[in-house]
Coordinates of N, CA and C in Angstrom, one line a residue:
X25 N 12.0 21.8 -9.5 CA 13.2 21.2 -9.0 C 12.9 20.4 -7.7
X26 N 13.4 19.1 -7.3 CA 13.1 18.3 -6.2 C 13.8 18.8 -5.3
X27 N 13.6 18.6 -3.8 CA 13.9 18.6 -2.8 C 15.6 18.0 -2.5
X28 N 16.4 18.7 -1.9 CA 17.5 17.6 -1.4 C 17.4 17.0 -0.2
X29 N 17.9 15.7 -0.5 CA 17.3 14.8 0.8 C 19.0 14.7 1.5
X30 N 18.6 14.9 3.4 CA 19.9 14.6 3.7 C 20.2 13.3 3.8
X31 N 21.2 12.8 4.3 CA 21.6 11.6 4.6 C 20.9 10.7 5.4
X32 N 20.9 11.8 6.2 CA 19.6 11.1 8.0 C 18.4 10.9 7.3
X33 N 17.6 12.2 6.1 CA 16.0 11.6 5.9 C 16.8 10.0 4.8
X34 N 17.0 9.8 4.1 CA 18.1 8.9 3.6 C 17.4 7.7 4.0
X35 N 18.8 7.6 4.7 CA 18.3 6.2 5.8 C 17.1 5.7 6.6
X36 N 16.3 7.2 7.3 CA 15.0 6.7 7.7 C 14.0 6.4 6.8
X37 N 14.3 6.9 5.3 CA 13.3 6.2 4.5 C 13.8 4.9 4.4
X38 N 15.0 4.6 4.3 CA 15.3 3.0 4.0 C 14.9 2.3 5.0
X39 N 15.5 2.4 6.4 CA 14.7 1.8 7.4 C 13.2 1.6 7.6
X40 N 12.2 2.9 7.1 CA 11.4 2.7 7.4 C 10.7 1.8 6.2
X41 N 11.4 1.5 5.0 CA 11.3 0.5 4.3 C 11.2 -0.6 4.3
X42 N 12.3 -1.1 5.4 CA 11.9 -2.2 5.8 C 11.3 -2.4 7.0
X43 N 10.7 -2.1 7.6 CA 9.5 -2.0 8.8 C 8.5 -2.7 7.6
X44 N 8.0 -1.3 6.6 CA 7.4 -1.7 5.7 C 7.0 -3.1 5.4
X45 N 8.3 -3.4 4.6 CA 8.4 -4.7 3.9 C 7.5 -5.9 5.1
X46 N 8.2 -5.9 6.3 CA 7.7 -6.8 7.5 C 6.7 -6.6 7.5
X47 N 6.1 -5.5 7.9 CA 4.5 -5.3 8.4 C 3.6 -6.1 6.9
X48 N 4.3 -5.5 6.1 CA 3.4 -6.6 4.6 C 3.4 -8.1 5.6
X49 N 4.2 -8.1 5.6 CA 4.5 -9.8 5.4 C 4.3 -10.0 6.5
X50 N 4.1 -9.3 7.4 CA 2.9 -10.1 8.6 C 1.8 -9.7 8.7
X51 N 0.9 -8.5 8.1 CA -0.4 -8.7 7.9 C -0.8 -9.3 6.6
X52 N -0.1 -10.0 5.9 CA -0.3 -10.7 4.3 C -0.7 -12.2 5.3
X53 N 0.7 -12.6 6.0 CA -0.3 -13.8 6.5 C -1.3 -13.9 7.7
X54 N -0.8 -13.1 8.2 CA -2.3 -13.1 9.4 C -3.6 -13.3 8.2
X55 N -3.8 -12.7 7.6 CA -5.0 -12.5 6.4 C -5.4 -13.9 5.7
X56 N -3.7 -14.5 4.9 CA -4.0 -15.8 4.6 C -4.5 -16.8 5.6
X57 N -4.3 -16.5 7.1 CA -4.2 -17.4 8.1 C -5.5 -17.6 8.3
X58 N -6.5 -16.9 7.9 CA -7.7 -16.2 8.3 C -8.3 -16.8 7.3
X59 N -8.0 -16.9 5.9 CA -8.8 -17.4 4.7 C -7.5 -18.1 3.9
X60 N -7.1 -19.0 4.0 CA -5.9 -19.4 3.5 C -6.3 -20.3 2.1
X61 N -7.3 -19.6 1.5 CA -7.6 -20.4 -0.3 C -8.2 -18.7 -0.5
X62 N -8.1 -17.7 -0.1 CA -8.6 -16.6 -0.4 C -7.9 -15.8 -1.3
X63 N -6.4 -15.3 -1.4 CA -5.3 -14.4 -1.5 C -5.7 -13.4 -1.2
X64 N -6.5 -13.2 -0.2 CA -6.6 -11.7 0.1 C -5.8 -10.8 0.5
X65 N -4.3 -11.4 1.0 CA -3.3 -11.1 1.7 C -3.3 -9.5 1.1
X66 N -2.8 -10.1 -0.2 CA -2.1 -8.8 -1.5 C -3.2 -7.9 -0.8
X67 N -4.5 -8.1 -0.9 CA -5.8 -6.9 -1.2 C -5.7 -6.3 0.0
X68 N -5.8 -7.2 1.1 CA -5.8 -6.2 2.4 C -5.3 -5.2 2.8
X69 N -3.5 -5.9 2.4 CA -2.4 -5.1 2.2 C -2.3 -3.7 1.4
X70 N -2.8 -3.8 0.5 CA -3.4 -2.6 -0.6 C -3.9 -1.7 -0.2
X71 N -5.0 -2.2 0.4 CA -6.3 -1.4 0.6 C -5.8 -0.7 1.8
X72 N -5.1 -1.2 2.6 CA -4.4 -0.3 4.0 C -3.7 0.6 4.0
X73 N -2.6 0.1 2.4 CA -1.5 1.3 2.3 C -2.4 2.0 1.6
X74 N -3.6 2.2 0.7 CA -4.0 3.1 -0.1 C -4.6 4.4 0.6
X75 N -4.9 3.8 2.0 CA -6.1 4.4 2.7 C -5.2 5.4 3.5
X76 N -4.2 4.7 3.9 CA -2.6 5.4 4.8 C -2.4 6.2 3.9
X77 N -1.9 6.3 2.7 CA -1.3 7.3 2.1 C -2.3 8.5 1.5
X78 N -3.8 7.9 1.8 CA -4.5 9.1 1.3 C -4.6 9.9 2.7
X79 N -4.5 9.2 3.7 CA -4.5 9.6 4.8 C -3.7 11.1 5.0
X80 N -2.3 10.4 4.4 CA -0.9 10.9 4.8 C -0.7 12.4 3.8
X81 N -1.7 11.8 2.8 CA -1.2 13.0 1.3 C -2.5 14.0 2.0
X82 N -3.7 13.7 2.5 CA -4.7 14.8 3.0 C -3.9 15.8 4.1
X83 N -3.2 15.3 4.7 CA -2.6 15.6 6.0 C -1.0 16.3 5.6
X84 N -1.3 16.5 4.6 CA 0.4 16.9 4.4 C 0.5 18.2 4.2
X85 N 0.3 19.0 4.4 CA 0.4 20.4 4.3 C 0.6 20.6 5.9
X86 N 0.2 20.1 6.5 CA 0.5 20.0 8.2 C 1.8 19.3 8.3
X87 N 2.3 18.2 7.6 CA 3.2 17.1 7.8 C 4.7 17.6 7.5
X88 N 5.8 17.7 8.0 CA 6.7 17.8 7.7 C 7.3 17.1 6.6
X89 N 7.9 17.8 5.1 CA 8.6 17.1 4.1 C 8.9 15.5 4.4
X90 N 10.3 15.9 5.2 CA 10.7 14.7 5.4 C 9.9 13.3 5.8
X91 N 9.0 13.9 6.9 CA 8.0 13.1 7.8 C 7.3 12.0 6.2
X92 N 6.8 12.8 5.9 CA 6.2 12.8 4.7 C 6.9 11.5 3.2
X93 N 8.2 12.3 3.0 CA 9.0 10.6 2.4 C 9.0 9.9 3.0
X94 N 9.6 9.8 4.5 CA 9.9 8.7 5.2 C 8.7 7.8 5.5
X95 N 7.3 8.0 5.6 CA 6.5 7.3 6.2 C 5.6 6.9 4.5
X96 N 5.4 8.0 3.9 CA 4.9 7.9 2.0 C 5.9 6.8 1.6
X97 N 6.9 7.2 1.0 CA 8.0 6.6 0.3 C 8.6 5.4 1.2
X98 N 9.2 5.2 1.8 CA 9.6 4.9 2.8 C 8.7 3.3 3.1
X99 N 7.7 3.3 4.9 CA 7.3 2.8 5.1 C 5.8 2.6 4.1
X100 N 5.2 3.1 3.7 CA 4.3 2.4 2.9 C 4.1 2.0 1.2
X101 N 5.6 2.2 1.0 CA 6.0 2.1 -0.3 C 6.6 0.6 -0.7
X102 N 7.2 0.2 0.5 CA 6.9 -1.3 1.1 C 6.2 -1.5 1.3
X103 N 5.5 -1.2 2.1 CA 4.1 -1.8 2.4 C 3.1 -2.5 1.8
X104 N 2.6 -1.7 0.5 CA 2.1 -1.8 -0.5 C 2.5 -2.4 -1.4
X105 N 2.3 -3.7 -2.4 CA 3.0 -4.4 -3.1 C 2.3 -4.2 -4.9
X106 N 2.6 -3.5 -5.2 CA 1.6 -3.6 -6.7 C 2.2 -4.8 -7.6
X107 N 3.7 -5.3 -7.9 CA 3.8 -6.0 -8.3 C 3.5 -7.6 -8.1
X108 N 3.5 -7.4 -6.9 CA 2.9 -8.9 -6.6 C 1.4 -9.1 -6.7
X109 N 0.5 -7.8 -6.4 CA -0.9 -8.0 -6.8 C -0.4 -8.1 -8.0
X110 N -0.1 -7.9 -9.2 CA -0.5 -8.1 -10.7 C 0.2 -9.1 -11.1
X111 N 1.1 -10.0 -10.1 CA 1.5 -11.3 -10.6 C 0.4 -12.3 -10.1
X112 N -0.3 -12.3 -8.9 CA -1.4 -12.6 -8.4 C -2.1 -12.9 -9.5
X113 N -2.8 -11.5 -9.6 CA -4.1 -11.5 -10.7 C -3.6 -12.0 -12.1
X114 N -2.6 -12.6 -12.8 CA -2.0 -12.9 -13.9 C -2.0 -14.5 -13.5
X115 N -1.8 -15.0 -12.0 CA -2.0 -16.3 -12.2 C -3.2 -17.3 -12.1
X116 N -4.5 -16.1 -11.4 CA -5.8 -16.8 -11.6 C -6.1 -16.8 -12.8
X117 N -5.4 -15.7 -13.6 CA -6.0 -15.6 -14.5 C -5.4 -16.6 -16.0
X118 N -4.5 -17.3 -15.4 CA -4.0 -18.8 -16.2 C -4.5 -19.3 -15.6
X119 N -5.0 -19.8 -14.3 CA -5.4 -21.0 -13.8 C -7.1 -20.6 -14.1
X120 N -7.5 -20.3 -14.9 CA -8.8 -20.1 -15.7 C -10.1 -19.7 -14.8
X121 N -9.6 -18.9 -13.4 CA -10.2 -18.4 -12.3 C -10.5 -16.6 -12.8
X122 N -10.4 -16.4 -13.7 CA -10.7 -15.3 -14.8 C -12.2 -14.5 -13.9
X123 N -12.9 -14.7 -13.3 CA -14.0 -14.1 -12.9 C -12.9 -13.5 -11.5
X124 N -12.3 -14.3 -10.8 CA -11.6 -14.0 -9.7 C -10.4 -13.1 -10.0
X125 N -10.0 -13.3 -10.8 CA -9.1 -12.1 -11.4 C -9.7 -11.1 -11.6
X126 N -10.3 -10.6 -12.8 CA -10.6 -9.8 -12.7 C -11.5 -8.5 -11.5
X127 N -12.3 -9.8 -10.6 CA -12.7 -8.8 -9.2 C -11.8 -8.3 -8.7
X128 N -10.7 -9.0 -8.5 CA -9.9 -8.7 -7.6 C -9.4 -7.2 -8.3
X129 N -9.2 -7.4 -9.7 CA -8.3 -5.8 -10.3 C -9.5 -5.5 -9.9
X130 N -10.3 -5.1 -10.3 CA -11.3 -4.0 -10.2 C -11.6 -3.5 -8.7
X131 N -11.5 -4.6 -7.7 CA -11.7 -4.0 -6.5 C -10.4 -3.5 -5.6
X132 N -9.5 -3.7 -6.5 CA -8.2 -3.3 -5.7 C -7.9 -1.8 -6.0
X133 N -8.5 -1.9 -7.6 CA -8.5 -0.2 -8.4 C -9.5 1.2 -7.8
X134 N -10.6 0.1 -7.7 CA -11.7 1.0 -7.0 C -11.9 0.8 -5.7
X135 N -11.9 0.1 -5.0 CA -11.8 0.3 -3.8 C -10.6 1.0 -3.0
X136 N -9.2 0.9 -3.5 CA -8.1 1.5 -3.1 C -8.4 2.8 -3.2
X137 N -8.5 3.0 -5.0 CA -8.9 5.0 -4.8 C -10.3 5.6 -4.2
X138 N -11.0 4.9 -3.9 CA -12.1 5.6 -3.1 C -11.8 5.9 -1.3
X139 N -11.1 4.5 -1.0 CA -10.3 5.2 0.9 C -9.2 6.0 0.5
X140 N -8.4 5.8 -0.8 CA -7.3 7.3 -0.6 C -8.0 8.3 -0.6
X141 N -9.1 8.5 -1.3 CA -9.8 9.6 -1.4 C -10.5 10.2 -0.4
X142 N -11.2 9.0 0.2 CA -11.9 9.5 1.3 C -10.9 9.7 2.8
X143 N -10.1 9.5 2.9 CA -9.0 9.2 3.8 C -8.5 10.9 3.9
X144 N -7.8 11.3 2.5 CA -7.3 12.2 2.2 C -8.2 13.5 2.2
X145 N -9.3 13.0 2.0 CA -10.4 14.2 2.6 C -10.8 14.0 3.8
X146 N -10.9 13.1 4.7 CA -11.0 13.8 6.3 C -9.9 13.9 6.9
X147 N -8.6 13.5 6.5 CA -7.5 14.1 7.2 C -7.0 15.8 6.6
X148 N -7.8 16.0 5.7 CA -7.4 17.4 4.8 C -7.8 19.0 5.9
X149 N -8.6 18.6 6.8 CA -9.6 19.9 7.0 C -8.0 20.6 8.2

């Protein structure tokens, strides 16, 4: 059976949703600004929330519930964009950049679950 969420955690997960949303969209272009024929925006983006939430999920037996949707759910739930990476990787991969597509899935897949992992094991102890 789930948890009941009050009103107050509620709102701080929406709020902190949109923090979320922002912080994407200003470390997406700092990133393009940096390599602006790259798209690494999506990847960076990824790889940051992947590493935060493995962070957040190692650490959570210490972490208050709520703390926990709000900053999980919440702020890095925005943060993290899966659908735009796989509209990304779906248009190199029409524009016949098919080797670049595919790195990208693969390193977004494996590289993401290896800092959740590793994240979530040294915030665990």
């Amino acid at each position: 059976m789930g948890r009941r969420v009050t009103v107050g955690t509620f709102l701080a997960i929406v709020g902190a949703g949109a923090l979320g949303a922002r912080a994407r969209a200003a470390v997406s272009r700092a990133v393009q600004a940096r390599w602006p024929r790259s798209g690494a925006g999506t990847l960076v983006v990824n790889l940051l929330g992947a590493t935060a939430l493995g962070a957040l999920f190692g650490a959570g037996v210490r972490v208050d519930g709520a703390l926990l949707a709000i900053v999980g759910m919440g702020f890095l739930g925005a943060f993290t964009t899966f659908s735009t990476w796989m509209v990304e990787v779906a248009e190199r991969w029409r524009a016949g950049a098919r080797a670049w597509a595919l790195l990208e899935a693969c390193l977004t897949l494996l590289a993401g679950t290896a800092l959740a992992v590793l994240a979530a094991h040294l915030t665990s102890g």
